[in-house]
Short mmCIF file of C-alpha atoms in Angstrom, two decimals:
data_model
loop_
_atom_site.label_atom_id
_atom_site.label_comp_id
_atom_site.label_asym_id
_atom_site.label_seq_id
_atom_site.Cartn_x
_atom_site.Cartn_y
_atom_site.Cartn_z
CA UNK A 1 98.51 104.67 50.45
CA UNK A 2 95.73 105.16 52.14
CA UNK A 3 96.26 107.47 55.86
CA UNK A 4 95.00 106.61 59.00
CA UNK A 5 93.75 108.73 61.21
CA UNK A 6 92.76 107.96 65.32
CA UNK A 7 89.19 108.25 66.13
CA UNK A 8 88.64 107.40 69.50
CA UNK A 9 90.11 106.99 72.26
CA UNK A 10 89.07 106.16 75.74
CA UNK A 11 90.32 106.00 79.21
CA UNK A 12 89.56 103.46 82.88
CA UNK A 13 90.02 104.92 85.36
CA UNK A 14 89.71 102.91 89.11
CA UNK A 15 87.85 104.28 91.08
CA UNK A 16 90.27 104.33 94.12
CA UNK A 17 93.22 106.85 95.41
CA UNK A 18 96.12 107.70 97.37
CA UNK A 19 97.59 111.32 97.56
CA UNK A 20 100.78 111.26 98.72
CA UNK A 21 99.95 111.93 102.77
CA UNK A 22 98.69 108.36 103.35
CA UNK A 23 101.84 106.84 101.17
CA UNK A 24 103.96 108.59 102.93
CA UNK A 25 102.53 108.17 107.05
CA UNK A 26 101.61 103.65 105.49
CA UNK A 27 106.13 103.84 104.95
CA UNK A 28 106.83 105.59 107.43
CA UNK A 29 104.74 103.49 110.21
CA UNK A 30 106.95 100.77 108.14
CA UNK A 31 110.15 102.12 108.13
CA UNK A 32 109.01 102.93 112.35
CA UNK A 33 109.09 99.58 112.37
CA UNK A 34 111.87 97.87 110.44
CA UNK A 35 114.12 100.03 112.98
CA UNK A 36 112.82 98.85 115.37
CA UNK A 37 113.13 95.15 114.68
CA UNK A 38 116.95 96.53 113.90
CA UNK A 39 117.31 98.19 116.68
CA UNK A 40 120.54 96.36 118.19
CA UNK A 41 122.31 96.31 114.37
CA UNK A 42 121.42 99.55 113.80
CA UNK A 43 122.62 100.16 116.93
CA UNK A 44 125.96 97.91 116.95
CA UNK A 45 127.09 100.07 113.51
CA UNK A 46 126.30 96.90 111.31
CA UNK A 47 123.09 98.69 108.95
CA UNK A 48 122.14 102.01 108.96
CA UNK A 49 118.55 103.05 109.38
CA UNK A 50 116.11 103.32 107.26
CA UNK A 51 115.18 106.89 106.57
CA UNK A 52 111.30 108.95 106.68
CA UNK A 53 109.57 109.22 103.29
CA UNK A 54 107.78 113.15 102.97
CA UNK A 55 104.86 114.56 100.48
CA UNK A 56 107.83 117.21 99.86
CA UNK A 57 109.96 115.03 98.38
CA UNK A 58 107.94 113.18 95.90
CA UNK A 59 106.74 116.37 95.46
CA UNK A 60 110.36 117.36 94.97
CA UNK A 61 111.43 114.76 92.84
CA UNK A 62 108.96 113.56 90.71
CA UNK A 63 106.17 116.46 90.79
CA UNK A 64 103.08 113.92 91.36
CA UNK A 65 101.34 114.75 94.32
CA UNK A 66 98.14 111.55 94.23
CA UNK A 67 97.79 108.14 91.94
CA UNK A 68 94.69 106.03 91.47
CA UNK A 69 94.77 102.32 91.98
CA UNK A 70 92.68 99.05 91.90
CA UNK A 71 92.89 98.99 95.67
CA UNK A 72 94.00 101.29 99.14
CA UNK A 73 94.21 99.14 101.20
CA UNK A 74 96.54 96.45 100.71
CA UNK A 75 98.98 99.46 99.05
CA UNK A 76 98.70 101.39 102.93
CA UNK A 77 98.21 97.85 105.09
CA UNK A 78 102.07 98.43 106.79
CA UNK A 79 102.23 94.52 106.70
CA UNK A 80 101.12 94.13 103.50
CA UNK A 81 102.21 97.25 101.82
CA UNK A 82 100.90 95.52 97.99
CA UNK A 83 97.60 95.52 96.49
CA UNK A 84 95.27 92.21 97.43
CA UNK A 85 93.67 91.49 94.06
CA UNK A 86 91.45 88.28 95.05
CA UNK A 87 92.67 85.17 92.32
CA UNK A 88 89.93 84.58 88.97
CA UNK A 89 88.15 81.37 88.23
CA UNK A 90 89.69 80.87 84.58
CA UNK A 91 85.75 80.72 83.33
CA UNK A 92 86.30 84.58 84.87
CA UNK A 93 87.29 88.30 82.86
CA UNK A 94 90.81 88.52 83.71
CA UNK A 95 91.59 91.99 85.94
CA UNK A 96 93.44 93.08 82.42
CA UNK A 97 90.08 92.40 80.06
CA UNK A 98 88.32 94.12 82.39
CA UNK A 99 90.13 97.28 82.34
CA UNK A 100 90.52 96.73 78.34
CA UNK A 101 86.15 96.48 77.60
CA UNK A 102 86.11 99.96 79.55
CA UNK A 103 88.37 101.85 78.16
CA UNK A 104 88.22 100.11 74.64
CA UNK A 105 83.93 100.90 74.84
CA UNK A 106 84.62 104.67 75.32
CA UNK A 107 86.97 104.41 72.65
CA UNK A 108 84.15 102.74 70.00
CA UNK A 109 81.89 104.94 70.53
CA UNK A 110 83.68 108.40 70.43
CA UNK A 111 85.06 106.50 67.43
CA UNK A 112 81.34 105.91 66.03
CA UNK A 113 82.72 102.44 65.14
CA UNK A 114 81.00 98.72 66.40
CA UNK A 115 83.23 96.33 67.95
CA UNK A 116 83.07 93.40 65.12
CA UNK A 117 83.88 96.47 62.22
CA UNK A 118 87.72 96.26 64.09
CA UNK A 119 90.57 94.04 62.86
CA UNK A 120 93.11 93.56 65.19
CA UNK A 121 92.95 94.44 68.66
CA UNK A 122 96.70 94.61 70.60
CA UNK A 123 96.97 94.83 73.79
CA UNK A 124 100.13 96.46 74.80
CA UNK A 125 101.00 97.13 78.19
CA UNK A 126 104.17 96.94 80.00
CA UNK A 127 102.56 93.69 82.33
CA UNK A 128 100.40 91.43 81.51
CA UNK A 129 98.89 89.03 84.29
CA UNK A 130 99.98 85.89 82.25
CA UNK A 131 101.77 84.37 79.34
CA UNK A 132 98.90 82.91 77.17
CA UNK A 133 96.23 82.42 76.24
CA UNK A 134 96.44 86.42 74.90
CA UNK A 135 95.08 89.03 76.97
CA UNK A 136 93.49 90.52 73.37
CA UNK A 137 92.04 87.42 72.15
CA UNK A 138 90.49 87.08 75.63
CA UNK A 139 89.19 90.94 75.25
CA UNK A 140 88.54 90.30 71.29
CA UNK A 141 85.96 87.47 72.94
CA UNK A 142 84.39 89.97 75.38
CA UNK A 143 84.00 92.67 73.16
CA UNK A 144 83.37 90.28 69.98
CA UNK A 145 85.92 91.76 67.46
CA UNK A 146 86.31 90.34 64.21
CA UNK A 147 90.39 89.51 63.14
CA UNK A 148 92.69 88.80 65.39
CA UNK A 149 94.45 90.08 68.01
CA UNK A 150 98.36 89.66 69.56
CA UNK A 151 99.46 91.15 73.45
CA UNK A 152 102.86 93.15 73.18
CA UNK A 153 105.08 94.34 75.55
CA UNK A 154 107.51 97.49 75.09
CA UNK A 155 107.64 98.27 78.79
CA UNK A 156 106.18 102.59 78.88
CA UNK A 157 106.64 102.62 75.26
CA UNK A 158 103.93 100.20 74.54
CA UNK A 159 101.09 102.10 73.16
CA UNK A 160 103.52 104.25 71.06
CA UNK A 161 104.81 100.64 69.30
CA UNK A 162 102.11 99.26 69.06
CA UNK A 163 100.05 102.62 67.15
CA UNK A 164 102.52 102.18 64.94
CA UNK A 165 101.80 98.51 63.98
CA UNK A 166 98.57 99.33 63.40
CA UNK A 167 99.37 102.64 61.15
CA UNK A 168 101.72 100.89 58.88
CA UNK A 169 99.06 97.55 58.07
CA UNK A 170 96.21 100.61 57.66
CA UNK A 171 98.59 102.50 55.34
CA UNK A 172 100.08 98.81 53.41
CA UNK A 173 95.79 98.91 52.74
CA UNK A 174 96.13 94.59 54.69
CA UNK A 175 93.77 96.41 57.61
CA UNK A 176 91.45 98.78 58.26
CA UNK A 177 90.75 99.25 61.76
CA UNK A 178 92.33 98.59 65.30
CA UNK A 179 92.02 98.44 68.24
CA UNK A 180 94.91 99.74 70.43
CA UNK A 181 94.23 98.78 74.29
CA UNK A 182 96.95 99.83 77.17
CA UNK A 183 95.91 98.06 80.51
CA UNK A 184 98.78 99.21 82.82
CA UNK A 185 98.66 97.49 86.49
CA UNK A 186 101.39 99.64 87.67
CA UNK A 187 101.39 99.57 91.45
CA UNK A 188 101.28 95.23 91.12
CA UNK A 189 105.29 95.51 90.28
CA UNK A 190 105.97 98.22 92.55
CA UNK A 191 108.07 98.27 95.43
CA UNK A 192 106.45 99.65 97.89
CA UNK A 193 109.43 99.50 100.75
CA UNK A 194 111.83 101.89 98.21
CA UNK A 195 112.23 105.33 99.67
CA UNK A 196 113.27 106.19 95.54
CA UNK A 197 110.75 105.07 93.89
CA UNK A 198 107.64 104.10 96.35
CA UNK A 199 105.39 106.73 95.13
CA UNK A 200 106.40 106.70 91.36
CA UNK A 201 102.98 104.33 89.65
CA UNK A 202 99.28 104.22 89.13
CA UNK A 203 97.02 102.00 88.10
CA UNK A 204 94.90 103.14 84.16
CA UNK A 205 93.99 101.50 80.85
CA UNK A 206 93.36 103.14 77.96
CA UNK A 207 92.65 102.49 74.23
CA UNK A 208 92.68 104.43 70.96
CA UNK A 209 91.08 104.09 67.87
CA UNK A 210 93.37 104.05 64.76
CA UNK A 211 91.23 104.22 61.05
CA UNK A 212 91.74 104.39 57.48
CA UNK A 213 91.15 108.08 56.54
CA UNK A 214 88.54 106.75 53.70
CA UNK A 215 86.25 104.54 56.39
CA UNK A 216 86.19 106.72 59.48
CA UNK A 217 83.12 108.56 60.64
CA UNK A 218 84.06 110.60 63.43
CA UNK A 219 84.44 114.04 62.28
CA UNK A 220 86.82 114.64 65.61
CA UNK A 221 90.00 112.65 64.06
CA UNK A 222 93.59 113.39 64.36
CA UNK A 223 96.28 112.25 60.88
CA UNK A 224 99.09 109.81 61.86
CA UNK A 225 101.75 112.38 59.50
CA UNK A 226 104.49 109.93 60.66
CA UNK A 227 105.49 107.00 63.13
CA UNK A 228 109.35 106.78 64.67
CA UNK A 229 110.47 104.17 67.14
CA UNK A 230 114.10 103.15 69.10
CA UNK A 231 115.26 101.32 70.65
CA UNK A 232 118.96 101.35 72.90
CA UNK A 233 119.18 98.18 75.55
CA UNK A 234 120.23 100.20 78.55
CA UNK A 235 119.83 98.02 82.38
CA UNK A 236 118.90 101.51 84.29
CA UNK A 237 115.14 100.68 84.41
CA UNK A 238 114.78 96.57 84.50
CA UNK A 239 112.52 94.36 86.64
CA UNK A 240 113.33 90.76 86.49
CA UNK A 241 110.27 88.75 87.18
CA UNK A 242 110.05 85.48 84.78
CA UNK A 243 108.74 82.55 84.07
CA UNK A 244 112.75 80.78 84.40
CA UNK A 245 112.49 82.58 87.93
CA UNK A 246 111.40 78.53 89.50
CA UNK A 247 113.95 76.60 87.76
CA UNK A 248 116.97 79.28 88.62
CA UNK A 249 115.81 78.86 92.15
CA UNK A 250 115.91 82.43 93.11
CA UNK A 251 114.08 84.06 95.51
CA UNK A 252 110.09 85.00 94.04
CA UNK A 253 109.99 87.93 96.76
CA UNK A 254 113.92 89.27 95.97
CA UNK A 255 113.78 93.09 95.03
CA UNK A 256 114.90 92.71 91.60
CA UNK A 257 111.52 90.93 90.92
CA UNK A 258 109.81 94.46 91.22
CA UNK A 259 109.99 98.08 89.76
CA UNK A 260 114.33 98.50 90.19
CA UNK A 261 116.08 101.95 87.98
CA UNK A 262 118.67 104.17 88.83
CA UNK A 263 116.78 107.46 88.41
CA UNK A 264 119.78 109.85 87.47
CA UNK A 265 120.95 107.56 85.36
CA UNK A 266 118.06 106.95 83.20
CA UNK A 267 117.02 111.40 83.21
CA UNK A 268 120.57 111.56 82.24
CA UNK A 269 120.76 109.72 79.60
CA UNK A 270 116.49 109.57 78.27
CA UNK A 271 116.04 113.21 78.09
CA UNK A 272 118.55 113.53 74.62
CA UNK A 273 117.49 110.41 74.41
CA UNK A 274 113.94 112.08 73.05
CA UNK A 275 113.87 115.40 72.59
CA UNK A 276 116.32 113.98 69.38
CA UNK A 277 114.31 111.81 68.65
CA UNK A 278 111.16 114.38 68.11
CA UNK A 279 112.80 116.62 66.68
CA UNK A 280 114.51 114.74 64.27
CA UNK A 281 111.31 113.25 63.44
CA UNK A 282 109.37 116.36 62.54
CA UNK A 283 112.19 116.88 59.97
CA UNK A 284 111.91 114.22 58.77
CA UNK A 285 108.39 115.36 57.62
CA UNK A 286 109.22 118.39 56.80
CA UNK A 287 107.30 120.59 59.40
CA UNK A 288 110.40 121.20 61.52
CA UNK A 289 109.72 125.37 60.98
CA UNK A 290 106.13 124.28 62.60
CA UNK A 291 106.17 123.68 66.37
CA UNK A 292 103.84 121.53 67.71
CA UNK A 293 101.54 122.85 69.63
CA UNK A 294 100.84 120.26 71.89
CA UNK A 295 103.43 117.52 73.47
CA UNK A 296 101.91 114.26 74.75
CA UNK A 297 104.43 112.96 76.95
CA UNK A 298 104.99 109.94 78.86
CA UNK A 299 103.89 111.16 82.34
CA UNK A 300 107.11 109.94 84.31
CA UNK A 301 108.18 113.14 85.98
CA UNK A 302 107.55 116.49 86.08
CA UNK A 303 111.45 117.33 85.63
CA UNK A 304 111.67 115.33 82.51
CA UNK A 305 109.24 116.31 80.63
CA UNK A 306 109.91 119.69 81.30
CA UNK A 307 113.39 119.07 79.26
CA UNK A 308 111.80 117.54 76.47
CA UNK A 309 109.58 120.10 75.98
CA UNK A 310 111.84 123.08 76.40
CA UNK A 311 115.15 121.00 74.22
CA UNK A 312 111.69 120.68 71.13
CA UNK A 313 110.32 123.70 71.09
CA UNK A 314 113.79 126.21 72.11
CA UNK A 315 111.59 128.17 74.89
CA UNK A 316 110.50 127.03 78.09
CA UNK A 317 106.31 125.34 76.79
CA UNK A 318 103.29 126.41 78.33
CA UNK A 319 101.01 124.20 80.61
CA UNK A 320 98.83 123.52 77.34
CA UNK A 321 101.36 122.79 75.16
CA UNK A 322 102.82 119.90 77.87
CA UNK A 323 99.70 118.81 79.44
CA UNK A 324 101.10 117.06 82.84
CA UNK A 325 98.09 115.00 84.07
CA UNK A 326 101.15 113.17 86.76
CA UNK A 327 100.35 115.10 89.76
CA UNK A 328 97.10 113.03 89.86
CA UNK A 329 97.65 109.63 87.80
CA UNK A 330 101.35 109.21 88.66
CA UNK A 331 103.07 107.27 86.03
CA UNK A 332 101.12 104.86 84.03
CA UNK A 333 104.10 102.70 82.44
CA UNK A 334 102.08 103.06 78.39
CA UNK A 335 98.99 104.41 79.18
CA UNK A 336 100.14 108.12 80.99
CA UNK A 337 101.02 109.77 76.73
CA UNK A 338 97.30 108.17 75.81
CA UNK A 339 95.91 110.05 78.93
CA UNK A 340 97.56 113.00 78.05
CA UNK A 341 96.68 112.89 74.73
CA UNK A 342 92.56 111.84 76.24
CA UNK A 343 92.49 114.36 78.13
CA UNK A 344 94.06 117.88 76.00
CA UNK A 345 93.06 117.10 72.71
CA UNK A 346 89.60 118.28 72.00
CA UNK A 347 90.96 122.30 71.37
CA UNK A 348 93.57 121.69 69.07
CA UNK A 349 92.17 124.06 65.81
CA UNK A 350 92.49 121.96 62.15
CA UNK A 351 95.25 122.26 60.96
CA UNK A 352 97.41 122.13 64.03
CA UNK A 353 100.06 119.98 65.00
CA UNK A 354 100.42 117.55 67.73
CA UNK A 355 103.12 114.44 68.90
CA UNK A 356 102.00 111.21 71.47
CA UNK A 357 106.09 110.21 72.84
CA UNK A 358 106.64 107.55 74.90
CA UNK A 359 110.01 106.71 76.97
CA UNK A 360 111.30 103.62 79.02
CA UNK A 361 112.84 100.48 80.06
CA UNK A 362 115.22 99.45 77.66
CA UNK A 363 115.14 102.05 76.78
CA UNK A 364 112.72 102.24 73.63
CA UNK A 365 110.90 105.62 72.83
CA UNK A 366 108.24 106.58 69.91
CA UNK A 367 107.11 108.99 68.95
CA UNK A 368 103.35 109.58 66.73
CA UNK A 369 102.79 112.75 65.10
CA UNK A 370 99.19 113.38 64.31
CA UNK A 371 97.52 116.98 62.87
CA UNK A 372 94.05 117.62 63.14
CA UNK A 373 91.41 116.74 60.93
#
């Protein structure tokens, strides 16, 4: 079987960003208004007053200092606290298609590949803006790629799961070139009125070109040595929004229709799962004695990444070994590990190993071990 290589990547970053101070100011203004509205109930002991957030709390809890978003004004409006994105007509490109075009064109240019040479487009992300037609098929048409396209969702692991599918298809000889695109509009499913999570997410889109090594043109390539995936059902991270909401007569504005997680439980259960996945994967490839020079980890929480990297490396990781981008991008779901790869890969030397690893709701986790060619 031919080997598969990653030859290009692309990144779309929204033009607007929100730092912690601005986010906290908006949240605290809403808290003050709510506490004033419920003053009598609070005085009667019927409910507790809502607590303020702070920039210090956010950094300590997550390592996040700011995030890029598609619309800052709507999020920072204490009376709205969600993005305001105008509805587009059916003949206009969807938001995710537009994001995907920007990232995909960068990735294609880096790989020296024409869009028409792509055999498959996979749009892999945690939330799709519609059920059908597939955003991937829309993106295929907008780019002018060949073959076929489809959407997939494995939450924060969507990109690595899609790379696994691309790798398997190329190794089997059924495809030569696959484009994986992850347009994440995380700000749209975040509850900006929840103190424990209002700071977590940002928006971004990544793209990766995966090719058969014998047709690749780019000299900057990363050979995929292997992929490994795992899933384990858990309700610790959940979003109950869906098309059945209208037939179950549930409130479409209720809190469970947005991002909900049990943060401490996730930390406790996911870190050992991911560290074991990476360690076992490296051992199965016969490279356990060669520590990876780079860990491009899912960018959800600085403490999680540090713990996973320590377990994999057996020591404290350096900033270059486990690069962090969530300080300025926040959690961008499946795009996070690919952003880290896109921004922190060029200094790897020929023959050095790296691991792209995602983990998130499901639970789901994906490991992609690569070697700089």
